[in-house]
Coordinates of C-alpha atoms and ligand atoms in Angstrom, one line a residue:
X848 CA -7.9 2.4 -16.1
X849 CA -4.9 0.6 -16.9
X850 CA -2.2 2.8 -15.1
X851 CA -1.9 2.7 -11.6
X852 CA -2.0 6.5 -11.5
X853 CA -5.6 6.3 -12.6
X854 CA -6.2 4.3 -10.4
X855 CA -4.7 5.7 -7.2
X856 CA -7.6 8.2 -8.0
X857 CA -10.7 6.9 -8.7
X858 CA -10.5 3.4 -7.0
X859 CA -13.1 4.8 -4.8
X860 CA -15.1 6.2 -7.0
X861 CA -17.6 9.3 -6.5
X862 CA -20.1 8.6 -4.2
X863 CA -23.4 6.9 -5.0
X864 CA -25.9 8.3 -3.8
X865 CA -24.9 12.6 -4.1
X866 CA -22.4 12.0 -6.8
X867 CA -20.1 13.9 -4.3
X868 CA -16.2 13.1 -5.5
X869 CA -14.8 12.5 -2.0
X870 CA -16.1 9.4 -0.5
X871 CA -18.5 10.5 2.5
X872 CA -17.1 10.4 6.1
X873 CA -19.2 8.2 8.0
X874 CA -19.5 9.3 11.6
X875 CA -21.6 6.7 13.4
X876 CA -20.6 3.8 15.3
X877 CA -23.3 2.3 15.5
X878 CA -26.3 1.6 12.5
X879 CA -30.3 1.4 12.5
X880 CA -31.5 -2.3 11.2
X881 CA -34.9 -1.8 8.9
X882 CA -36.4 -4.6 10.8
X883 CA -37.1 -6.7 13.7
X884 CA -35.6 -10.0 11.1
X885 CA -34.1 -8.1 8.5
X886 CA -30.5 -6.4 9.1
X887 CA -28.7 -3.9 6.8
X888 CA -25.0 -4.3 5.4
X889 CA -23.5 -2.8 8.6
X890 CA -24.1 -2.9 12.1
X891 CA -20.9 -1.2 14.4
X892 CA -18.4 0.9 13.2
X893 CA -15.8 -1.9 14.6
X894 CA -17.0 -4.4 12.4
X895 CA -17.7 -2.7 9.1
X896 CA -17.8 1.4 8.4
X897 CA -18.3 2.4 5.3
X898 CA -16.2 5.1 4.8
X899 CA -13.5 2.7 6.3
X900 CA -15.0 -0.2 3.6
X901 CA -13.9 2.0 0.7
X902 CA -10.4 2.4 2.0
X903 CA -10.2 -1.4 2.2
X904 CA -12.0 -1.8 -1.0
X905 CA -9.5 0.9 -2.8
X906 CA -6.5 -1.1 -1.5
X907 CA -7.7 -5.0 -2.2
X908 CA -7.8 -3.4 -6.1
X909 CA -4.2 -1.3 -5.9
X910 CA -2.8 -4.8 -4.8
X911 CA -4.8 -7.2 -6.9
X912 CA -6.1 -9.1 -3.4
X913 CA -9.7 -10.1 -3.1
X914 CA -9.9 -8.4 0.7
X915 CA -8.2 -5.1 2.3
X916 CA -8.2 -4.3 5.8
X917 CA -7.8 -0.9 7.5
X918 CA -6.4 -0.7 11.1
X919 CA -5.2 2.1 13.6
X920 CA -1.6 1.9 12.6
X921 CA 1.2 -0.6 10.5
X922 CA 1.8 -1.9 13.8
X923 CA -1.7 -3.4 14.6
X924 CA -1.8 -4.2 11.0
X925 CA 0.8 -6.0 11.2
X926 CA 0.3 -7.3 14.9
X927 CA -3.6 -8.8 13.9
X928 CA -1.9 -10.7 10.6
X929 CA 0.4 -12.4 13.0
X930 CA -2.4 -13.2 15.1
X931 CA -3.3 -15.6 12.4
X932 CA -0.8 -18.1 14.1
X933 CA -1.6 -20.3 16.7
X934 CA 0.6 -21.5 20.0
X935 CA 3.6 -23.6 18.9
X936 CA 3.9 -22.3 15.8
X937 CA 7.1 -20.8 14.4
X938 CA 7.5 -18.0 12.0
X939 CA 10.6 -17.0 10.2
X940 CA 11.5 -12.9 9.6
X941 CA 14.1 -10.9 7.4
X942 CA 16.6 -9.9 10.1
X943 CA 16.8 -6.1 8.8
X944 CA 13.4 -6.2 9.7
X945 CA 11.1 -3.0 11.0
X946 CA 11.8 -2.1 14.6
X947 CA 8.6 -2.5 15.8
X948 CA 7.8 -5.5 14.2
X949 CA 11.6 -7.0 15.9
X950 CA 9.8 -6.1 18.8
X951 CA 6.4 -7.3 18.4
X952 CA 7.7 -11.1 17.7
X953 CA 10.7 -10.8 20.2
X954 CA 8.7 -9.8 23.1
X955 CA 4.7 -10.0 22.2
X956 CA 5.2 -12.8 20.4
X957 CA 6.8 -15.7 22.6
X958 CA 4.3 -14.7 25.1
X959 CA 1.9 -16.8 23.5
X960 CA 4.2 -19.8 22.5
X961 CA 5.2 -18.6 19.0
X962 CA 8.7 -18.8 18.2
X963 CA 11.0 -17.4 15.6
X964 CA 13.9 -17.1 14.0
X965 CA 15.8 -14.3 12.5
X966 CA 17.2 -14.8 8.9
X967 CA 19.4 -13.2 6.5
X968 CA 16.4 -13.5 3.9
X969 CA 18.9 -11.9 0.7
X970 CA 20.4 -15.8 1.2
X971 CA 17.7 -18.2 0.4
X972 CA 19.8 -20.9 1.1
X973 CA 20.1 -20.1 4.7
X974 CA 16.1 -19.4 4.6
X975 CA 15.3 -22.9 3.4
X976 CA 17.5 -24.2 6.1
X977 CA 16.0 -22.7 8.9
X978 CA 12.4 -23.8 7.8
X979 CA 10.9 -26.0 10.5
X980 CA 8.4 -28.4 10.5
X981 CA 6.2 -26.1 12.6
X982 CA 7.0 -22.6 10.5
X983 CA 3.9 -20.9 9.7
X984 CA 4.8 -17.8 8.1
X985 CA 7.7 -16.3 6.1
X986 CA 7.7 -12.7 6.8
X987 CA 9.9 -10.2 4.4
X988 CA 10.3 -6.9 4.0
X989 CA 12.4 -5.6 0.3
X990 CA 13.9 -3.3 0.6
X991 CA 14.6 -3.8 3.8
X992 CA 14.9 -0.8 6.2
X993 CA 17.7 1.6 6.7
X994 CA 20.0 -0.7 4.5
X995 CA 18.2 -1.9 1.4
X996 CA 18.8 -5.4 1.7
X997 CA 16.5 -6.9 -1.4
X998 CA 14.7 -10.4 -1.0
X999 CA 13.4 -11.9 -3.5
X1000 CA 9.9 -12.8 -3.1
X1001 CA 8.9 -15.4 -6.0
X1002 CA 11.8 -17.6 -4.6
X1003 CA 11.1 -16.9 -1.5
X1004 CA 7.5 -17.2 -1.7
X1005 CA 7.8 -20.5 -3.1
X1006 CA 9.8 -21.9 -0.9
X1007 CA 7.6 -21.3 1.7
X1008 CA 4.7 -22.6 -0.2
X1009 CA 6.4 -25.8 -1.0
X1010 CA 6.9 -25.8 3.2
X1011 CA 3.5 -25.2 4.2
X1012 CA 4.1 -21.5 5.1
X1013 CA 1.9 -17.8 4.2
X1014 CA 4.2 -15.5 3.0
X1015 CA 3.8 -11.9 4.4
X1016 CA 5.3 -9.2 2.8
X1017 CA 5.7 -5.5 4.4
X1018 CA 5.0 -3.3 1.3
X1019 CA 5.6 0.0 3.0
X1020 CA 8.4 1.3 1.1
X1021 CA 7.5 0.2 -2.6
X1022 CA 3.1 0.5 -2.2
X1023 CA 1.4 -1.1 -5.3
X1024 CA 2.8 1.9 -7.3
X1025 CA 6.4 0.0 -7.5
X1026 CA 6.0 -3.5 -6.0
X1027 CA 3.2 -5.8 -6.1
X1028 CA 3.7 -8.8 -4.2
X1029 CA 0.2 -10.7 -4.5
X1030 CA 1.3 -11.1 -7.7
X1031 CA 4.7 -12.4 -6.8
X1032 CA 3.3 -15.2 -4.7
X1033 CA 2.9 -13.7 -1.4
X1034 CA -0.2 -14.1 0.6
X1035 CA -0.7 -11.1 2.9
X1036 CA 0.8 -7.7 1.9
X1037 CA 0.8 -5.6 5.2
X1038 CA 1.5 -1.5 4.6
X1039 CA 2.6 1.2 7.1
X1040 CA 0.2 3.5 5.7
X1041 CA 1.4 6.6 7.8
X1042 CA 4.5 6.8 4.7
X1043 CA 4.0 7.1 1.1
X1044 CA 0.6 6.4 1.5
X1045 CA -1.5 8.8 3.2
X1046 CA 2.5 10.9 2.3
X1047 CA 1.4 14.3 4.7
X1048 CA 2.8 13.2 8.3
X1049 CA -0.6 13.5 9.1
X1050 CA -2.0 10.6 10.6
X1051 CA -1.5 7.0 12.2
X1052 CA -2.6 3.7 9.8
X1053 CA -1.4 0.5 8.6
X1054 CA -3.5 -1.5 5.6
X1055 CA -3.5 -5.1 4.6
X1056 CA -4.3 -6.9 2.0
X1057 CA -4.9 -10.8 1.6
X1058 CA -5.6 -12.8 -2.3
X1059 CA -7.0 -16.4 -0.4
X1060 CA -10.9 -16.2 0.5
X1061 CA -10.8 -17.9 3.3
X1062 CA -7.4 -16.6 4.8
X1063 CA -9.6 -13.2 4.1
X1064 CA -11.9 -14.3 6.2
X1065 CA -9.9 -15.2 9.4
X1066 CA -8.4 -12.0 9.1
X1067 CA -11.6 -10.2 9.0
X1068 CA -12.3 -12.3 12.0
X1069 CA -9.5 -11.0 14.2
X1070 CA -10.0 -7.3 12.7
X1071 CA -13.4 -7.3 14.3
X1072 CA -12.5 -9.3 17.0
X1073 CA -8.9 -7.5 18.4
X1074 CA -10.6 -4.7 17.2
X1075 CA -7.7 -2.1 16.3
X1076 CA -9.4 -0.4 13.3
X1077 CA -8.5 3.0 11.8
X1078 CA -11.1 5.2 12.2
X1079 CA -13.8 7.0 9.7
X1080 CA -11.7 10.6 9.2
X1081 CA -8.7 8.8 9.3
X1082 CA -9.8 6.5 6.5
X1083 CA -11.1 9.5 4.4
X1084 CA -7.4 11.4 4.7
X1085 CA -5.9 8.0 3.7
X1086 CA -8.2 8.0 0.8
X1087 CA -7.6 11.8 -0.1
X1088 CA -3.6 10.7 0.1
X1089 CA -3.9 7.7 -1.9
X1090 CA -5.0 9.8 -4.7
X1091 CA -2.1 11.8 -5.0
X1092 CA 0.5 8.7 -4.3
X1093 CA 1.6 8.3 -8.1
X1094 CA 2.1 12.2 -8.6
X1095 CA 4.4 12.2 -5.4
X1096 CA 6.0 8.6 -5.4
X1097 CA 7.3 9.6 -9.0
X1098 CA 8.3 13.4 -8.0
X1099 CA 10.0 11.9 -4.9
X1100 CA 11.6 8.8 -6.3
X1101 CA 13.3 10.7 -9.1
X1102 CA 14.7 13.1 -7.0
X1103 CA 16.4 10.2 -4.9
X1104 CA 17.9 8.7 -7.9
X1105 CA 20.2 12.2 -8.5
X1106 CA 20.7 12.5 -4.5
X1107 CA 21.8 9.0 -4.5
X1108 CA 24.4 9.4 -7.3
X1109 CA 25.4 12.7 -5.8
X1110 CA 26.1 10.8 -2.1
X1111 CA 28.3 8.3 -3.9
X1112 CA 30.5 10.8 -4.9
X1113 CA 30.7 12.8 -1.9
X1114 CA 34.2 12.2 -0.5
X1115 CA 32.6 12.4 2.8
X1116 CA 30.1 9.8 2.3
X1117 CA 31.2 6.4 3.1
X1118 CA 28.2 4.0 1.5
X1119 CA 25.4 4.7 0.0
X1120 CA 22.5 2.3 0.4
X1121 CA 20.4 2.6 -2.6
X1122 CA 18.9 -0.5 -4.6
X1123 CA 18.9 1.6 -8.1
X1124 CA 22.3 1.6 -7.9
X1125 CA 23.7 -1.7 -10.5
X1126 CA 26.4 -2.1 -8.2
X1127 CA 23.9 -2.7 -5.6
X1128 CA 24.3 -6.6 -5.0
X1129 CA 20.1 -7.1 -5.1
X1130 CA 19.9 -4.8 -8.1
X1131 CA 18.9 -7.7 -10.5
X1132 CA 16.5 -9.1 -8.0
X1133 CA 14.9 -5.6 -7.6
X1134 CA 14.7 -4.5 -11.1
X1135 CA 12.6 -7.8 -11.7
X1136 CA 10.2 -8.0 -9.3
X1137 CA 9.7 -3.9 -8.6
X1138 CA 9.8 -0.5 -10.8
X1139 CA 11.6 2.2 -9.6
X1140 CA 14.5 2.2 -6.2
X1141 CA 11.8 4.5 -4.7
X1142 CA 12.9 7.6 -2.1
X1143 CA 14.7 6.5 0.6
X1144 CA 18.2 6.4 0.5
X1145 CA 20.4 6.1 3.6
X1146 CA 24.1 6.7 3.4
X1147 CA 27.0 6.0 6.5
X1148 CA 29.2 8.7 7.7
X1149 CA 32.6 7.9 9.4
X1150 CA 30.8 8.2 12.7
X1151 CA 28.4 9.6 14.9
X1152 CA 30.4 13.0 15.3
X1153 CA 29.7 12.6 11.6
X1154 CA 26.1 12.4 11.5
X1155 CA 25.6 14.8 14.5
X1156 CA 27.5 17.5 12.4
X1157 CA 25.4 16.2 9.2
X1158 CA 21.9 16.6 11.0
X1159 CA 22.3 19.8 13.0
X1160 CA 23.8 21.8 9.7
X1161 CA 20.9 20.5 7.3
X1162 CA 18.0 23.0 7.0
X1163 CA 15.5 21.8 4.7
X1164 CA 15.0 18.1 5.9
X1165 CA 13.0 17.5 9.3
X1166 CA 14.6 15.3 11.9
X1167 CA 12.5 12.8 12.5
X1168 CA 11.4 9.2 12.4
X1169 CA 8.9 8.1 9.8
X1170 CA 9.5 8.7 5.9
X1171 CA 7.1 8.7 2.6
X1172 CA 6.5 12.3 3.5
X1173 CA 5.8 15.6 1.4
X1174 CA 9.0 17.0 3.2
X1175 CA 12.3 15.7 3.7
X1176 CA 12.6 13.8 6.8
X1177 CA 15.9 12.7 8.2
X1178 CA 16.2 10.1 10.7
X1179 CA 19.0 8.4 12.9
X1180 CA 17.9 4.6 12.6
X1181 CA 20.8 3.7 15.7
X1182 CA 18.5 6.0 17.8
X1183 CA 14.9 6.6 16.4
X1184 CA 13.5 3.3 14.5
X1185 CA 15.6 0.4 15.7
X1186 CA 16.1 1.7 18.8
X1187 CA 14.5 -1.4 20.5
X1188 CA 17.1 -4.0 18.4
X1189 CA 20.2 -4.4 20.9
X1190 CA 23.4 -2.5 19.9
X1191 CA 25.0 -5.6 19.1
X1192 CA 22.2 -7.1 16.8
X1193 CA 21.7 -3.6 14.9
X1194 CA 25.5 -2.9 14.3
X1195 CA 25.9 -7.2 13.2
X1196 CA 22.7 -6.0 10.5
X1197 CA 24.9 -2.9 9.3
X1198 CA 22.9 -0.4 11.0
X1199 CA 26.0 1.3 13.0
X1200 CA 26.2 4.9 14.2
X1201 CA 27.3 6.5 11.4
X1202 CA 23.7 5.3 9.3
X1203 CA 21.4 7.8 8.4
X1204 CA 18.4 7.8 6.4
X1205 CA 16.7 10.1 3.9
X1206 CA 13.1 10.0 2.6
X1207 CA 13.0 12.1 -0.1
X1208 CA 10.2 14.4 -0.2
X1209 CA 8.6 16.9 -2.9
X1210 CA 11.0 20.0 -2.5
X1211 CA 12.9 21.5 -5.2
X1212 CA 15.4 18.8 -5.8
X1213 CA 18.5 21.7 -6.7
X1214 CA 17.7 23.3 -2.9
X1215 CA 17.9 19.7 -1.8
X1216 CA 21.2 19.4 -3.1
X1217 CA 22.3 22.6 -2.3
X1218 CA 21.7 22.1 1.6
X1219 CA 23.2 18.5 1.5
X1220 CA 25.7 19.5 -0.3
X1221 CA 26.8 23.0 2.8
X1222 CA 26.1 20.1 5.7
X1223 CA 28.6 17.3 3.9
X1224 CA 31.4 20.1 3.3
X1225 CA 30.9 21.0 7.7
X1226 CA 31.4 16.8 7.9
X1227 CA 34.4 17.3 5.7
X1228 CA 36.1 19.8 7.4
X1229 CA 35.0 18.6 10.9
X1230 CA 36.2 15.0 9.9
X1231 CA 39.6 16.1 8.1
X1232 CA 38.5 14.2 4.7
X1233 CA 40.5 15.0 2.1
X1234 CA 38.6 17.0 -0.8
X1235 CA 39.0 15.0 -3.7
X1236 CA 40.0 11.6 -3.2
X1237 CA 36.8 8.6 -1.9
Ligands
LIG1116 C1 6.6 2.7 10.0 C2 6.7 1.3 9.6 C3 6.0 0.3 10.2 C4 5.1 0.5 11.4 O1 4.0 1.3 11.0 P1 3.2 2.3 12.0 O2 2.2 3.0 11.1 O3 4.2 3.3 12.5 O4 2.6 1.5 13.1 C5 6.1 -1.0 9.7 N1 6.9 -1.3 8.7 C6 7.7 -0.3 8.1 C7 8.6 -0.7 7.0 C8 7.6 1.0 8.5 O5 8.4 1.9 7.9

């Protein structure tokens, strides 16, 4: 089982006791102990399930980590690693950063006396000066989302060792297919697992994944005790998806190499935000630490008259937020997922209102092209570019 596709598919192994391939769906919250002294492996669905232990199980081994954890969404993932830190701590976080999670430290965050900084993390020079003496945690996400900023996260996860700080690192769009980063040096890997993971649009969950014993062990801690787990059928889809991830990551990742290249040369396309590209200024970083771009590519229009026209004349993609999807899915970043980053602070990070992004999904890749390719020529028309000339 050396390849990660083999992996992806029997990591959680047929189960035990009726040889049955799919892992058992455990509906019971709460668990018979065999004696008045003597108590069994689990007790309350909250603090162990075990249809939700091989999820955690399957994910500690995809990401080389001694511990997974499974929670309700990316968010409370995300949310309960934070929780790790204590009042007057600081924590420093990529300013490209997730919406949500701008949001959870902006405003959750300070509530309880943590504070933060915001850092251009693709210049390690300006992350080294912004440590404090009280930073806790180093928090990345590469590529970052909509623009693809890359970080690198040996450096970076060294230089927050060498400070006293955990480095967390949002895996969502590489997943152990493409990007390890326990093996890099980081010491929690947190996952949106509603995207290429679970990959249906079907359900809500977020995974994380810690190498330290002990750090394992406080995180377990606040699992059980903030108490936002995913649930048992919820942990059996994710399992079900996982399977497939290699098969669909590599469908859906090749096909956003050719769209990619074919955006770049649309006269109608301004930029094109895509880390394969070797023009791509964290290329080189990329390359080393990860194995394929992946399938999100986002690309600027002249405008938002632009990407209005662009998204009403597409017919294949959905609009939507989210990504790491079986279709298509298109989303507006300036509207759908940093809406909660001020104007101001989104346009400063690149995200303007002529961004889009596109998560590639598993359609024919000519039909793909083919409909980008009728909604680009409405833009070009609509926007007076010339034909020929970028
Ligand atoms: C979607 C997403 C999240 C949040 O995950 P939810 O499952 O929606 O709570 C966090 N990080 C990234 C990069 C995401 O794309």
């Amino acid at each position: 089982m050396t390849h990660l596709e083999t992996q992806f598919i029997h990591a959680a192994g047929v189960d035990k006791e009726t040889g049955a391939v799919n892992v058992p769906i455990h509906l019971s919250s709460t668990y018979h102990q065999p004696s008045f002294d003597e108590f069994g492996p689990f007790d309350y669905s909250r603090s162990g399930n075990p249809t939700r232990l091989k999820l955690e199980e399957t994910i500690a081994k995809l990401e080389g980590g001694t511990r997974g954890f499974a929670f309700a969404s990316g968010m409370a993932a995300i949310s309960s690693a934070f929780m790790l830190l204590s009042a007057g701590d600081h924590v420093l976080v990529s300013e490209d950063v997730y919406g949500g999670t701008y949001r959870f430290v902006t405003e959750v965050l300070t509530k309880f006396g943590i504070s933060y900084s915001f850092v251009d993390m693709t210049d390690l020079s300006e992350m080294a000066a912004a440590i404090k003496p009280n930073t806790k945690v180093v928090y990345i996400e590469t590529p970052s989302n909509p623009v693809m900023n890359i970080t690198d996260i040996e450096i970076a996860a060294k230089l927050a060792k060498a400070n006293g700080c955990l480095t967390f690192v949002d895996n969502t769009f590489m997943t152990p297919m493409y990007q390890n980063p326990l093996a890099l040096g980081a010491d929690v890997v947190l996952h949106s697992a509603t995207k290429f993971l679970s990959g249906h649009s079907d359900i809500i969950a977020g995974l994380a994944v810690v190498k330290d014993p002990e750090l394992a062990d406080s995180l377990g801690f606040i699992q059980n005790t903030f108490g936002s787990v995913l649930g048992a059928h919820d942990s059996y889809t994710l399992i079900q998806g996982i399977k497939t991830l290699g098969a669909r990551l590599k469908q859906s990742s090749a096909s956003a190499r050719v769209i990619a290249e074919y955006l770049h040369s649309h006269p109608a396309v301004e930029e094109v935000y895509y880390p394969g590209f070797t023009f791509h200024p964290g290329n080189p970083i990329h390359e080393r630490q990860a194995r394929d771009a992946g399938a999100v590519v986002s690309l600027r229009l002249k405008d938002k008259d632009a990407a209005r026209i662009f998204v009403e004349s597409l017919e294949i993609p959905v609009f939507a937020v989210s990504l790491g999807a079986v279709e298509t899915i298109l989303s507006y970043p300036a509207t759908m997922s940093h809406a909660s980053m001020p104007k101001e602070y989104r346009e400063k990070r690149g995200i303007t209102d002529g961004v889009l992004r596109l998560s590639v999904g598993l359609e024919n890749r000519d039909d793909l092209l083919e409909d980008l390719e009728q909604a680009l020529q409405k833009v070009r028309r609509a926007t007076k570019t010339p034909e020929l000339v970028k």
